Amino acid sequence: MPASPAATTVRPRRFHGRGLRWTVAALLALLLLLDVLFPPPLPSTPDVSTLVVAADGTPLRAFADREGVWRYPATPGSVSPLYLQALLNYEDRRFYQHPGINPWALLRAGGQWLRAGHIVSGGSTLTMQVARILDPHTRTPWGKLKQMLRALQLETRLSKAQILQLYLERAPYGGTIEGVEAASWAYLGKPASRLSHAEAALLAVLPQSPSALRPDRHPERARAARDKVLDRMAALGVWTPAEVADARIEPVVARALQPPLHAALLAERLRAAQPGQARIASTLDAQLQRTLEERVASYFSQLPERTSAALLVVDNQTLEARAYVGSVAFTDTRRQGYVDMVRAWRSPGSTLKPFLYAMALDDGLIHSESLLVDAPQSFGGYRPGNFDAAFNGPIGAASALRLSLNVPAVDLLDRVGPARFAARLDNAGIHLRFPRGGTPNLALILGGTGARLEDLVGAFAALNRGGIAGRVRYRAEEPAVDRRLVSPGAAWIVREVLESNPRPGYGAAMFDTARRPRVAWKTGTSYGYRDAWALGSTRRYTVGVWVGRPDGTPLPGQYGAITALPLMFEVVDALPRQAADAAPAPMPPSVSQLEICWPSGEAADTLPPALCARRREAFALEGAVPPTFAERDARLWRAGRERYRVDARSGLRLSTQCRQPHAEQVREIARWPALASPWLSEAERRQSRPPPLSPDCLADGVDTGGELRIQGLVEGAVLAAAPGRQRGVRLQLRALGSDAPIDWLLDGRAIGHSEGSAIFTHVFDQPGEHSLTALAGDGAWVRLKFRVLE
């Protein structure tokens, strides 16, 4: 029996409905399986370039990714809203509405292609462009289909903001530049957050054809493409006609594609400390950094080959670095520009002396004008000399520091203690490096140790931080590490002493320096001219400069005062300043100013005038006015003031045993250190001697100082070279009258050393008037004047 018509119509409908559902389900299952088997190649970790920036966000150095691509971090919130407007309205107006594919845009683009015979406008959404960037495909229908499927995958996995971020970081801009942030810095020299209307339009259109539209190579093409975007923005009413008109006037000017390379060594250091960090913010001042890099490169371009330099500028208040130049030129292999000399261990020369004098003030050993003796001395067999081999005799502590004299510094260190001094420095952040198995000794104050520029700068800033030293900070996030180095009063006195040292070449009343910041400065030169230093501190900044060869070979004739110091002052003058920088800092309550007397070193108001041979204005700490150091050798020890019983009529000295009765009275003298005698006037020497002993009194053991005489040369001698001899006059000399070691000085400069009456040989080859001094370790001395003929 045939089926009824109703039955024949119901069953196919039921079959087709069930089949359609199964077909859709199968298709969805297939798509899900394909999505699982072939997921989109999303970056597993942020693979943008590491970008080190200055405090204001200016890129200092970018490190390319593993493929050599320059790609900087970017988000929709970090770029200019003008750029986002231009990008979305020109490339994909329905970006926030479509699921990754815009069918209407594809149909429009296809119709235009059929009518014109070539591509008029693209149909790709931003999501499809990101899909093509992540997974490149061929320009075939199958390739286009793959791109659309990838776009759908992206939309199911990522938010619109994440997709947009991928585009902002990966859109091609020509060469190895990817992303709007890298392109903005490479072409325009500014961040993508500060784009003008014209610049935003330019960067929005460049990825359409990055090679053909590169503004550094094809500025006219780039301008035409930019203007097309501007016209679209005006037509859509996104930007006003006036804004677009102004933007069209702006020329297309692009820089050559060069990744930033400033503070290269610091950037390398920060990157190593934070591996994998996409963006590292430093504390540097970008403009100051560029200026100083150029200045250093120019300043040292004439120095001998293989010479490098380092420069560090820190803000005293925060100890944040504002400029960091680790070498003259990072890419100069002949100068080993890849070696960071800011943190290299080098001999500090005399740069540690200000800290020693400040510690001696805190210990109550000296005041600012304590009498020290700059003369040949032996410290347990160690015999230091000065840089210029000359000696100054009696000298105040402030002048000894300003002149960077070695013997007074070694004398002070011997009294403070080398181990204690090194420990105090280490606690304050100046880590010293000694040879393996070595310990702190007297040579460390003259550079017999290793130190780093950044540590020295962090400690030198203490002079303007109330005695507080600290670790230099290169990122604002780094914790402040501050340690007390010396008291506020000691820091103030030492700074005042160093600030009163005029700049080289600046005499009194020659230049008006009232508007320039006051600078406490110190230089240093290591043994063999291997390291030249200059440190300077103002109210706001501390600057450190090092010059030398990274391999440690000598640099003859280059020392701190002529090589590093001029650059340091140039840097100080280039720093931002305020009116208060030139004003003297107020004296702390712990410091007092008073008049003291030499040779005793005591306050003038406590002494009779007869005991005050020379008067000096001094700064004292906590009211302490320590007397002049006693003679170091026990055989020579004498108090600074001595009292004698003398005959009231003759003035002759009396001992405890005299044959005749005398009318006695007490006479007091102030003794100069014996080693200072050759530099004193005859009147000063006479006032410092004890009165002669009365003939009727037995010897009392009072040492009035031995007498020397020179054998081999007489007073007023005239020396002439033998005929045919071209090297002057060679003499063999002896100093008779003392068994102590003898130092020989020619015109105040050390020329040799002998023991007791041993022969001393020297060639006198400089024509003119001269003086020769033999100075014994027990204070005895003799001086002769002579002349050498030409």
Coordinates of C-alpha atoms in Angstrom, one line a residue, residues 2 13 103 109 172 210 240 250 272 301 307 337 397 473-474 518 521 534 595 645 714 731 748 766:
P2 CA 1.6 3.3 -1.0
R13 CA 12.4 17.0 6.7
P103 CA 33.1 40.0 5.4
A109 CA 38.0 44.8 -1.6
P172 CA 56.9 46.0 10.2
P210 CA 57.5 49.5 4.9
T240 CA 39.1 68.8 12.1
E250 CA 54.6 69.5 8.3
A272 CA 72.8 41.6 33.2
S301 CA 90.5 62.2 21.0
T307 CA 93.8 55.6 26.4
G337 CA 85.9 50.7 25.0
A397 CA 97.2 70.4 57.7
R473 CA 72.0 54.2 42.6
Y474 CA 71.4 53.5 38.9
R518 CA 81.7 76.1 44.9
W521 CA 88.0 69.0 44.5
A534 CA 89.8 64.0 39.7
E595 CA 93.6 81.7 66.1
R645 CA 115.7 77.3 84.9
V714 CA 132.2 74.3 50.4
L731 CA 130.8 65.0 43.1
G748 CA 114.3 71.6 48.3
Q766 CA 121.8 72.4 35.9

